[in-house]
Short mmCIF file of C-alpha atoms in Angstrom, two decimals:
data_model
loop_
_atom_site.label_atom_id
_atom_site.label_comp_id
_atom_site.label_asym_id
_atom_site.label_seq_id
_atom_site.Cartn_x
_atom_site.Cartn_y
_atom_site.Cartn_z
CA MET A 63 0.00 0.00 0.00
CA LEU A 64 1.27 3.48 -0.88
CA ALA A 65 1.07 6.37 1.58
CA LYS A 66 2.02 9.96 0.79
CA LEU A 67 2.60 12.77 3.31
CA LYS A 68 3.84 16.34 3.16
CA THR A 69 6.86 17.63 5.05
CA PHE A 70 9.57 20.27 4.64
CA SER A 71 13.35 20.39 4.34
CA LEU A 72 15.64 23.29 5.17
CA LEU A 73 17.94 24.73 2.53
CA GLY A 74 19.85 27.58 4.09
CA ILE A 75 17.15 29.42 6.03
CA ASP A 76 14.33 28.57 3.61
CA ALA A 77 12.02 25.58 3.94
CA LEU A 78 11.15 23.68 0.77
CA PRO A 79 8.18 21.27 0.44
CA VAL A 80 9.04 17.57 0.33
CA ASP A 81 6.76 14.61 -0.44
CA VAL A 82 7.35 11.53 1.70
CA GLU A 83 6.19 8.51 -0.32
CA VAL A 84 6.12 5.19 1.55
CA ASP A 85 5.35 1.98 -0.32
CA VAL A 86 4.82 -1.15 1.78
CA SER A 87 4.54 -4.36 -0.27
CA SER A 88 5.00 -8.05 0.39
CA GLY A 89 8.44 -9.44 -0.29
CA ALA A 90 10.51 -12.57 0.23
CA GLN A 91 12.59 -10.81 2.86
CA PRO A 92 11.84 -7.70 4.92
CA SER A 93 13.83 -4.67 3.80
CA LEU A 94 13.78 -0.88 4.07
CA THR A 95 15.14 1.29 1.25
CA LEU A 96 15.45 5.07 1.61
CA VAL A 97 16.01 7.13 -1.56
CA GLY A 98 15.94 10.82 -2.49
CA LEU A 99 19.45 12.13 -1.60
CA PRO A 100 19.25 11.52 2.17
CA GLU A 101 22.23 12.72 4.18
CA ALA A 102 23.63 10.80 7.16
CA ALA A 103 21.06 12.06 9.69
CA VAL A 104 18.21 11.03 7.39
CA ARG A 105 19.72 7.64 6.52
CA GLU A 106 20.02 6.86 10.23
CA SER A 107 16.33 7.62 10.73
CA ARG A 108 15.44 4.03 9.79
CA PHE A 109 16.81 2.82 13.12
CA ARG A 110 15.12 5.54 15.16
CA VAL A 111 11.83 5.04 13.34
CA GLU A 112 11.72 1.27 13.79
CA ARG A 113 12.43 1.37 17.51
CA ALA A 114 10.09 4.33 18.08
CA MET A 115 7.26 2.43 16.41
CA VAL A 116 7.85 -0.75 18.41
CA ASN A 117 8.27 1.09 21.72
CA SER A 118 5.07 3.02 21.04
CA GLY A 119 3.05 -0.18 20.71
CA PHE A 120 2.98 -0.52 16.92
CA ALA A 121 4.32 -3.33 14.76
CA ARG A 122 7.32 -2.94 12.55
CA PRO A 123 6.33 -3.87 8.96
CA PHE A 124 8.01 -7.18 8.02
CA ASP A 125 7.64 -6.42 4.32
CA ARG A 126 9.49 -4.61 1.63
CA VAL A 127 9.40 -0.88 2.44
CA VAL A 128 10.57 1.76 -0.05
CA ILE A 129 10.66 5.39 1.12
CA ASN A 130 11.11 8.13 -1.47
CA LEU A 131 11.79 11.75 -0.50
CA ALA A 132 10.83 13.93 -3.46
CA PRO A 133 12.12 15.99 -5.18
CA ALA A 134 15.01 13.59 -5.56
CA GLU A 135 17.61 16.24 -6.48
CA LEU A 136 17.12 18.19 -3.22
CA PRO A 137 19.56 17.10 -0.46
CA LYS A 138 17.79 16.16 2.79
CA GLN A 139 19.95 16.54 5.85
CA ALA A 140 17.86 16.83 9.03
CA ALA A 141 16.28 14.39 11.47
CA SER A 142 12.92 16.17 11.04
CA PHE A 143 11.85 13.41 8.61
CA ASP A 144 11.45 10.85 11.43
CA LEU A 145 7.81 11.69 12.19
CA PRO A 146 6.46 11.77 8.60
CA ILE A 147 8.35 8.56 7.73
CA SER A 148 6.89 6.79 10.77
CA LEU A 149 3.38 7.94 9.94
CA GLY A 150 3.82 6.90 6.33
CA MET A 151 4.96 3.41 7.33
CA LEU A 152 2.00 2.99 9.70
CA ILE A 153 -0.49 4.15 7.07
CA GLY A 154 1.16 2.11 4.33
CA SER A 155 1.12 -1.05 6.44
CA GLY A 156 -2.57 -0.57 7.28
CA GLN A 157 -2.07 -0.11 11.02
CA ILE A 158 -3.93 3.19 10.95
CA ARG A 159 -6.46 4.75 8.62
CA SER A 160 -6.21 8.46 8.04
CA GLU A 161 -7.92 11.13 6.01
CA ARG A 162 -5.91 13.95 7.53
CA HIS A 163 -2.52 13.01 6.13
CA THR A 164 -3.27 14.91 2.91
CA GLN A 165 -4.34 18.04 4.82
CA TYR A 166 -1.68 18.25 7.55
CA ALA A 167 2.07 18.18 6.97
CA ALA A 168 4.37 16.77 9.66
CA VAL A 169 7.90 17.49 10.88
CA GLY A 170 9.73 16.15 13.90
CA GLU A 171 12.57 14.03 15.22
CA LEU A 172 11.78 10.92 17.27
CA SER A 173 13.57 9.38 20.21
CA LEU A 174 13.83 5.59 20.53
CA GLU A 175 10.93 5.59 22.99
CA GLY A 176 8.69 7.54 20.60
CA LEU A 177 8.97 11.04 22.07
CA THR A 178 9.20 14.01 19.73
CA ARG A 179 12.21 16.31 19.77
CA PRO A 180 12.40 19.93 18.57
CA VAL A 181 13.53 20.68 15.03
CA ARG A 182 15.52 23.51 13.53
CA GLY A 183 13.77 25.93 11.22
CA ALA A 184 10.25 25.42 12.59
CA LEU A 185 9.36 29.02 11.77
CA SER A 186 10.54 28.73 8.16
CA MET A 187 8.61 25.47 7.79
CA SER A 188 5.48 27.11 9.17
CA ILE A 189 5.83 29.99 6.69
CA ALA A 190 6.28 27.52 3.83
CA ALA A 191 3.27 25.49 4.98
CA ALA A 192 1.10 28.61 5.01
CA ARG A 193 1.92 29.11 1.33
CA GLN A 194 0.64 25.63 0.42
CA ARG A 195 -3.04 26.10 -0.43
CA ASP A 196 -3.89 22.41 0.05
CA LEU A 197 -2.64 22.32 3.65
CA LYS A 198 -4.76 23.16 6.68
CA GLY A 199 -2.04 22.78 9.26
CA LEU A 200 1.36 21.54 10.36
CA VAL A 201 2.07 18.90 13.02
CA VAL A 202 5.22 19.76 14.97
CA PRO A 203 6.95 18.65 18.21
CA ARG A 204 5.46 20.43 21.20
CA GLU A 205 8.76 22.16 22.02
CA SER A 206 8.76 23.80 18.56
CA ALA A 207 5.07 24.72 18.53
CA SER A 208 5.38 28.22 20.03
CA GLU A 209 7.97 29.15 17.41
CA ALA A 210 5.92 27.78 14.50
CA ALA A 211 2.72 29.38 15.85
CA VAL A 212 4.14 32.86 15.23
CA VAL A 213 2.63 32.42 11.73
CA GLU A 214 -1.09 33.03 12.14
CA ASP A 215 -2.23 31.81 8.70
CA ILE A 216 -2.00 28.10 9.46
CA ASP A 217 -2.93 25.76 12.31
CA ILE A 218 0.01 24.43 14.31
CA ILE A 219 -0.76 21.09 15.99
CA PRO A 220 1.70 20.27 18.81
CA VAL A 221 2.39 16.61 19.64
CA SER A 222 4.60 15.13 22.33
CA THR A 223 4.78 11.51 21.15
CA LEU A 224 4.37 9.37 18.07
CA THR A 225 1.25 7.86 19.68
CA GLU A 226 -0.32 11.33 19.98
CA ALA A 227 0.49 12.10 16.34
CA VAL A 228 -1.07 8.79 15.24
CA ALA A 229 -4.21 9.54 17.25
CA PHE A 230 -4.54 12.93 15.58
CA TYR A 231 -4.08 11.61 12.05
CA ALA A 232 -6.50 8.75 12.75
CA GLY A 233 -9.12 11.24 13.89
CA GLU A 234 -9.25 9.89 17.44
CA ILE A 235 -8.39 13.31 18.91
CA ASP A 236 -8.74 16.86 17.67
CA GLY A 237 -5.51 18.61 18.49
CA ASP A 238 -5.92 22.17 19.71
CA PRO A 239 -3.85 24.54 17.54
CA ALA A 240 -1.06 26.33 19.42
CA PRO A 241 -1.98 29.99 19.99
CA SER A 242 0.04 32.78 18.42
CA ARG A 243 1.56 34.83 21.27
CA LEU A 244 3.18 37.49 19.10
CA VAL A 245 2.23 40.49 21.25
CA GLU A 246 3.09 38.71 24.50
CA LEU A 247 6.47 37.61 23.16
CA TYR A 248 7.33 41.18 22.15
CA GLU A 249 6.49 42.50 25.59
CA GLU A 250 8.42 39.73 27.30
CA TYR A 251 11.66 39.74 25.32
CA SER A 252 12.05 43.26 23.90
CA ASN A 253 13.56 44.91 27.00
CA TYR A 254 17.30 45.58 27.42
CA GLU A 255 19.28 45.41 30.65
CA ASP A 256 22.20 47.52 29.40
CA ASP A 257 21.97 51.31 29.33
CA TYR A 258 24.31 54.11 28.28
CA ARG A 259 23.82 55.75 31.67
CA ASP A 260 26.24 53.08 32.95
CA VAL A 261 29.03 54.55 30.79
CA ARG A 262 31.02 57.21 32.63
CA GLY A 263 32.14 60.12 30.51
CA GLN A 264 32.57 59.61 26.74
CA GLU A 265 29.79 62.11 25.93
CA MET A 266 31.44 62.97 22.62
CA VAL A 267 31.50 59.30 21.62
CA LYS A 268 27.84 58.99 22.62
CA ARG A 269 27.08 61.81 20.19
CA VAL A 270 28.90 59.93 17.43
CA LEU A 271 27.01 56.73 18.25
CA THR A 272 23.71 58.64 18.09
CA VAL A 273 24.58 59.88 14.60
CA ALA A 274 25.68 56.41 13.51
CA ALA A 275 22.51 54.76 14.83
CA ALA A 276 20.22 57.41 13.33
CA GLY A 277 21.58 56.94 9.81
CA LYS A 278 22.74 53.32 10.15
CA HIS A 279 26.33 54.32 9.48
CA ASN A 280 29.24 51.94 10.00
CA LEU A 281 31.62 53.07 12.73
CA LEU A 282 35.25 52.56 13.74
CA MET A 283 36.49 53.37 17.26
CA LEU A 284 40.18 53.77 18.05
CA GLY A 285 41.54 54.06 21.57
CA PRO A 286 43.76 52.54 24.25
CA PRO A 287 42.78 49.40 26.19
CA GLY A 288 40.17 49.92 28.89
CA CYS A 289 38.73 53.18 27.58
CA GLY A 290 35.24 51.70 27.08
CA LYS A 291 35.07 50.80 23.37
CA THR A 292 33.42 47.41 23.95
CA MET A 293 31.07 48.79 26.61
CA LEU A 294 29.92 51.51 24.22
CA ALA A 295 29.44 49.10 21.32
CA LYS A 296 27.38 46.58 23.33
CA ARG A 297 24.80 49.25 24.10
CA VAL A 298 24.14 50.32 20.52
CA PRO A 299 21.08 48.01 20.14
CA THR A 300 19.44 49.84 23.08
CA ILE A 301 19.17 53.05 21.03
CA LEU A 302 17.96 51.43 17.80
CA PRO A 303 14.23 51.17 16.97
CA THR A 304 12.32 48.12 18.15
CA LEU A 305 12.27 45.30 15.64
CA THR A 306 9.20 45.39 13.40
CA PRO A 307 7.21 42.13 13.12
CA ALA A 308 8.68 41.49 9.65
CA GLU A 309 12.24 42.12 10.87
CA SER A 310 11.66 39.94 13.93
CA ILE A 311 10.42 37.00 11.86
CA GLU A 312 13.26 37.40 9.38
CA THR A 313 15.85 37.43 12.16
CA THR A 314 14.18 34.53 13.99
CA ARG A 315 14.31 32.41 10.84
CA ILE A 316 18.09 32.75 10.72
CA TYR A 317 18.58 31.86 14.38
CA SER A 318 16.09 29.00 14.18
CA ALA A 319 17.75 27.47 11.11
CA THR A 320 21.12 27.49 12.88
CA GLY A 321 19.73 26.20 16.19
CA ARG A 322 20.68 29.37 18.09
CA LEU A 323 17.30 30.32 19.55
CA LEU A 324 17.44 30.40 23.32
CA PRO A 325 15.34 27.75 25.13
CA GLY A 326 11.88 29.09 25.83
CA GLN A 327 12.35 32.08 23.51
CA PRO A 328 10.58 31.32 20.22
CA LEU A 329 10.93 34.83 18.79
CA MET A 330 13.76 37.35 18.44
CA ALA A 331 12.36 40.59 19.85
CA ARG A 332 15.68 42.37 20.42
CA ARG A 333 18.15 43.41 17.77
CA PRO A 334 21.03 40.94 17.61
CA PHE A 335 24.53 41.89 18.73
CA ARG A 336 27.30 39.60 17.50
CA SER A 337 30.94 39.85 18.52
CA PRO A 338 32.98 37.04 16.89
CA HIS A 339 36.52 36.24 18.02
CA HIS A 340 39.34 37.44 15.77
CA THR A 341 40.34 33.85 14.92
CA ILE A 342 37.09 33.35 12.96
CA SER A 343 37.38 31.86 9.45
CA ASP A 344 35.99 33.23 6.18
CA ALA A 345 33.13 30.72 6.24
CA GLY A 346 32.37 31.47 9.89
CA LEU A 347 32.05 35.17 9.13
CA VAL A 348 30.06 35.21 5.87
CA GLY A 349 28.66 31.67 5.85
CA GLY A 350 29.61 28.55 3.94
CA GLY A 351 29.97 24.80 4.08
CA SER A 352 29.15 22.04 1.58
CA VAL A 353 25.52 22.80 2.40
CA PRO A 354 25.67 26.58 3.02
CA VAL A 355 24.76 27.82 6.49
CA PRO A 356 24.57 31.46 7.66
CA GLY A 357 27.66 33.13 9.11
CA GLU A 358 28.10 35.90 11.65
CA ILE A 359 27.11 38.67 9.24
CA SER A 360 23.73 36.97 8.70
CA LEU A 361 23.33 36.36 12.43
CA SER A 362 23.83 40.14 12.78
CA HIS A 363 21.04 40.87 10.28
CA ASN A 364 18.86 43.77 11.48
CA GLY A 365 21.36 44.29 14.31
CA VAL A 366 24.99 45.05 15.08
CA LEU A 367 28.20 43.22 14.12
CA PHE A 368 31.04 44.22 16.45
CA LEU A 369 34.61 43.39 15.43
CA ASP A 370 36.90 44.03 18.39
CA GLU A 371 40.67 44.22 17.86
CA LEU A 372 40.13 44.69 14.11
CA PRO A 373 43.80 44.35 13.01
CA GLU A 374 44.01 40.94 14.73
CA PHE A 375 41.52 39.50 12.22
CA ASN A 376 42.94 37.77 9.17
CA ARG A 377 43.13 40.34 6.37
CA ARG A 378 41.54 37.97 3.87
CA THR A 379 38.67 37.39 6.30
CA LEU A 380 38.07 41.13 6.61
CA GLU A 381 38.08 41.59 2.84
CA VAL A 382 35.06 39.31 2.41
CA LEU A 383 33.03 41.96 4.26
CA ARG A 384 33.35 44.46 1.43
CA GLN A 385 30.51 43.21 -0.77
CA PRO A 386 27.97 42.47 2.00
CA LEU A 387 28.54 45.95 3.45
CA GLU A 388 27.44 47.40 0.11
CA ASP A 389 24.69 44.95 -0.86
CA GLY A 390 23.03 43.98 2.44
CA HIS A 391 23.12 40.28 1.54
CA VAL A 392 25.63 37.56 0.73
CA THR A 393 25.41 34.77 -1.85
CA ILE A 394 27.22 31.48 -1.22
CA SER A 395 27.75 29.56 -4.46
CA ARG A 396 28.42 25.84 -4.66
CA ALA A 397 28.57 23.37 -7.56
CA LEU A 398 24.95 22.20 -7.18
CA ASN A 399 23.27 25.40 -5.99
CA SER A 400 23.71 28.89 -4.62
CA THR A 401 22.11 30.30 -1.49
CA THR A 402 21.52 33.95 -0.60
CA PHE A 403 21.45 34.99 3.06
CA PRO A 404 20.35 38.40 4.35
CA ALA A 405 23.18 40.46 5.84
CA ASP A 406 21.85 43.97 6.46
CA PHE A 407 23.76 44.93 9.59
CA MET A 408 25.46 47.88 11.22
CA LEU A 409 29.22 47.35 11.50
CA ILE A 410 31.06 48.66 14.54
CA SER A 411 34.77 47.95 14.84
CA ALA A 412 37.35 48.78 17.49
CA LEU A 413 41.12 48.74 17.58
CA ASN A 414 44.11 49.99 19.49
CA PRO A 415 46.38 52.63 17.94
CA CYS A 416 49.35 50.24 18.01
CA PRO A 417 50.22 46.68 19.11
CA CYS A 418 50.85 47.70 22.73
CA GLY A 419 47.83 50.00 22.69
CA TYR A 420 49.38 53.15 24.19
CA ARG A 421 50.52 55.20 21.21
CA ASN A 422 49.91 58.95 21.88
CA ASP A 423 48.78 58.13 25.43
CA PRO A 424 50.19 60.86 27.72
CA ARG A 425 50.15 58.55 30.75
CA ARG A 426 52.12 55.62 29.34
CA ASP A 427 55.02 55.16 26.98
CA CYS A 428 54.54 53.27 23.72
CA GLN A 429 57.15 50.53 23.19
CA CYS A 430 56.26 49.85 19.53
CA THR A 431 58.59 50.62 16.67
CA THR A 432 57.46 52.41 13.51
CA THR A 433 57.72 49.16 11.56
CA GLN A 434 55.55 47.32 14.06
CA ILE A 435 52.89 50.05 13.94
CA GLU A 436 52.87 50.10 10.12
CA ARG A 437 52.56 46.32 9.99
CA TYR A 438 49.76 46.40 12.57
CA MET A 439 47.75 49.08 10.79
CA GLY A 440 48.51 47.62 7.37
CA LYS A 441 46.26 44.66 8.11
CA ILE A 442 43.26 46.91 7.39
CA SER A 443 42.94 47.74 3.72
CA GLY A 444 41.99 51.13 2.30
CA PRO A 445 38.92 49.79 0.44
CA LEU A 446 37.52 48.40 3.71
CA LEU A 447 38.16 51.68 5.53
CA ASP A 448 36.37 53.54 2.75
CA ARG A 449 33.25 51.48 3.50
CA ILE A 450 33.27 52.53 7.16
CA ASP A 451 31.41 55.84 7.31
CA MET A 452 32.68 57.27 10.59
CA HIS A 453 35.87 57.08 12.64
CA VAL A 454 36.15 58.33 16.20
CA GLU A 455 38.95 58.42 18.74
CA VAL A 456 38.00 57.16 22.19
CA THR A 457 40.23 58.57 24.91
CA ALA A 458 40.83 57.23 28.40
CA VAL A 459 38.32 58.36 31.03
CA ALA A 460 39.62 60.74 33.68
CA TYR A 461 39.31 59.83 37.36
CA GLN A 462 36.95 62.73 38.03
CA GLU A 463 34.45 61.29 35.55
CA LEU A 464 34.81 57.77 36.91
CA ALA A 465 34.13 58.99 40.45
CA SER A 466 31.29 61.31 39.45
CA ARG A 467 27.74 60.46 40.50
CA ASP A 468 26.29 61.99 37.35
CA THR A 469 24.88 59.31 35.07
CA GLY A 470 25.32 61.20 31.81
CA THR A 471 23.23 60.65 28.68
CA SER A 472 20.97 57.59 28.92
CA SER A 473 19.91 55.15 26.20
CA GLU A 474 16.37 56.50 26.38
CA GLN A 475 17.53 60.03 25.59
CA MET A 476 19.72 58.87 22.71
CA ARG A 477 17.01 56.58 21.36
CA LYS A 478 14.50 59.43 21.30
CA GLN A 479 16.83 61.45 19.06
CA VAL A 480 17.43 58.42 16.82
CA LEU A 481 13.71 57.72 16.39
CA GLU A 482 12.90 61.34 15.52
CA ALA A 483 15.66 61.42 12.89
CA GLN A 484 14.52 58.11 11.41
CA LYS A 485 10.94 59.35 11.11
CA ILE A 486 12.28 62.11 8.86
CA GLN A 487 14.12 59.50 6.78
CA GLU A 488 10.99 57.36 6.42
CA CYS A 489 9.13 60.36 5.02
CA ARG A 490 12.07 61.18 2.76
CA PHE A 491 12.25 57.69 1.25
CA GLY A 492 8.51 57.18 0.97
CA GLY A 493 8.14 54.80 3.91
CA GLY A 494 10.47 52.24 2.34
CA ARG A 495 11.26 49.26 4.54
CA GLY A 496 14.29 50.11 6.66
CA ARG A 497 15.72 52.74 4.30
CA ARG A 498 18.27 54.95 6.01
CA ASN A 499 20.59 57.77 4.96
CA SER A 500 23.56 55.41 4.72
CA GLN A 501 21.74 53.54 1.92
CA MET A 502 21.08 56.55 -0.32
CA THR A 503 21.98 56.07 -3.98
CA SER A 504 24.02 58.62 -5.95
CA ARG A 505 20.83 60.01 -7.47
CA GLU A 506 19.24 60.38 -4.03
CA LEU A 507 22.38 62.11 -2.75
CA ARG A 508 22.06 64.81 -5.39
CA LYS A 509 18.38 65.22 -4.55
CA HIS A 510 18.45 65.17 -0.74
CA CYS A 511 21.93 66.55 0.07
CA PRO A 512 22.31 69.96 -1.63
CA LEU A 513 25.04 72.14 -0.13
CA ASP A 514 25.31 75.90 0.06
CA ASP A 515 28.45 77.70 -1.13
CA ALA A 516 30.18 77.52 2.27
CA GLY A 517 29.46 73.79 2.56
CA GLN A 518 30.70 73.14 -0.97
CA ALA A 519 33.93 75.04 -0.28
CA HIS A 520 34.57 73.14 2.97
CA LEU A 521 33.94 69.76 1.35
CA LYS A 522 36.18 70.65 -1.62
CA THR A 523 39.02 71.54 0.73
CA ALA A 524 38.57 68.30 2.66
CA VAL A 525 38.62 66.16 -0.47
CA GLN A 526 41.74 67.85 -1.81
CA GLU A 527 43.73 67.99 1.44
CA LEU A 528 42.71 64.64 2.93
CA GLY A 529 42.67 62.72 -0.34
CA LEU A 530 39.16 61.38 0.18
CA SER A 531 37.93 58.94 -2.47
CA ALA A 532 34.66 59.33 -4.36
CA ARG A 533 33.08 56.78 -1.99
CA ALA A 534 34.33 58.70 1.05
CA HIS A 535 32.98 61.94 -0.46
CA ASP A 536 29.52 60.38 -0.73
CA LYS A 537 29.72 59.01 2.80
CA VAL A 538 30.55 62.47 4.15
CA LEU A 539 27.38 63.77 2.50
CA ARG A 540 25.30 60.94 3.95
CA VAL A 541 26.63 61.55 7.46
CA ALA A 542 26.06 65.31 7.08
CA ARG A 543 22.47 64.57 6.06
CA THR A 544 21.98 62.52 9.24
CA ILE A 545 23.50 65.25 11.42
CA ALA A 546 21.06 67.75 9.90
CA ASP A 547 18.15 65.36 10.51
CA LEU A 548 19.06 65.17 14.20
CA GLU A 549 18.61 68.94 14.69
CA PRO A 550 16.23 68.74 12.67
CA VAL A 551 16.77 71.06 9.69
CA GLU A 552 16.19 70.58 5.98
CA GLN A 553 19.27 72.42 4.67
CA ILE A 554 22.72 70.91 5.26
CA SER A 555 24.96 73.70 6.59
CA CYS A 556 28.71 74.13 6.60
CA ALA A 557 28.77 73.09 10.30
CA HIS A 558 27.13 69.78 9.42
CA VAL A 559 29.68 69.15 6.68
CA ALA A 560 32.56 70.08 9.01
CA GLU A 561 31.36 67.62 11.65
CA ALA A 562 30.95 64.86 9.05
CA VAL A 563 34.43 65.53 7.64
CA ASN A 564 35.84 65.43 11.16
CA TYR A 565 34.59 61.83 11.42
CA ARG A 566 36.78 60.94 8.39
CA LEU A 567 40.02 62.41 9.75
CA LEU A 568 41.15 59.48 11.84
CA ASP A 569 41.93 57.03 9.04
CA ARG A 570 43.91 59.68 7.12
CA GLN A 571 45.99 60.60 10.16
CA MET A 572 46.75 56.99 11.06
CA TRP A 573 47.09 55.24 7.70
CA THR A 574 48.72 57.77 5.38
#
């Protein structure tokens, strides 16, 4: 007897529909054949499925069983096929009769005793199931139900055991769909513990961070060890706008597909902050593998990627950032297919001025030679620096500021300025999804960033004396536009241009 069920397989962060066809027929000797490009985890499912069926009180078919996972050219690599394969074998062997198996897809891993285990990519599978017009719902392990239920257009049926899944498909029970708790999840997980009021001093750097967050500009901070660069960077998500539902689902899909969602947290309600170690590989940063998986830049999507000790990263690894910084996505190409991952993030990097960290520090002597400093700074290429909009020097905090009881500017105050500036940008770009000043095209620059005579003269002098490239020239205009939005004024003045140019001085002083 032939049984056919619907399920889904992850490819990158997307879920693709898969037909599980199980044919049980009499044969001289019992056998089980699994075809359809199954990877190791899927091939091993035969052992889990057989023992789960027996330990759940069902009989293992002592016939010839052929299981086909279609389409055949799509690699299948997860244990989420256990549940649909088990159900197909039970229906094909006549142990249960079901009319629901054509209306409800199933995903889930099984333990040897028949318990369901959570699967990666439940949210992506739920989204894909909602697009299938012939499906009413999706049967998932109970631990993955709250994540899948974020999608409100399809019924999510949670099951804890194979026996419970069989009872549902046989019509013996009517599973209650898992409720969508989207609003509750936002309220529960969208709060931040960190706050800029914890940072003593550094008011000038807070101003720079406000400008960077308002226009989504990439930022480089240079300063001695212990001056607060990491502390400042970690608090950037607290001044960014709250994730929209679309951004939250998009970010959650990435974390779910890589198995990085925290237990009990089915939805990403806070903007991600990623800080990879400097020993990271190319594939770890941008994504890769024989079957491509997202890297750190995709895990930072809609959030912040912080690269501490920038010169300590492999130069080749840093160079792979150049295209994603411009495009907002990354494409991983392999012989059989190519996969595109979102990578729209805000880059913040930090470094010391020299290997010892105390160059130009009035309190300590630098022990580095000129050759050592040049070699250290030479690890960062000019093209990469050109793609970083703003550079700021972070100085050591004086004792008076450390001992002061004044809290300084808080995240709430900075966030209020950022939100007001971004409202102006949303009106400017016609309410486009997530468009910010840093993403203006050359045509939009000419339209939205006109300069008066004084501003033109100042920018001309800066380009000629500092040797700014055409890309750096455009980035100065974008930053100046953001500074004007923060005031807020429509016309970019010479003061706005001067401040924006000042944020490009650091790389010219240190690398030329």
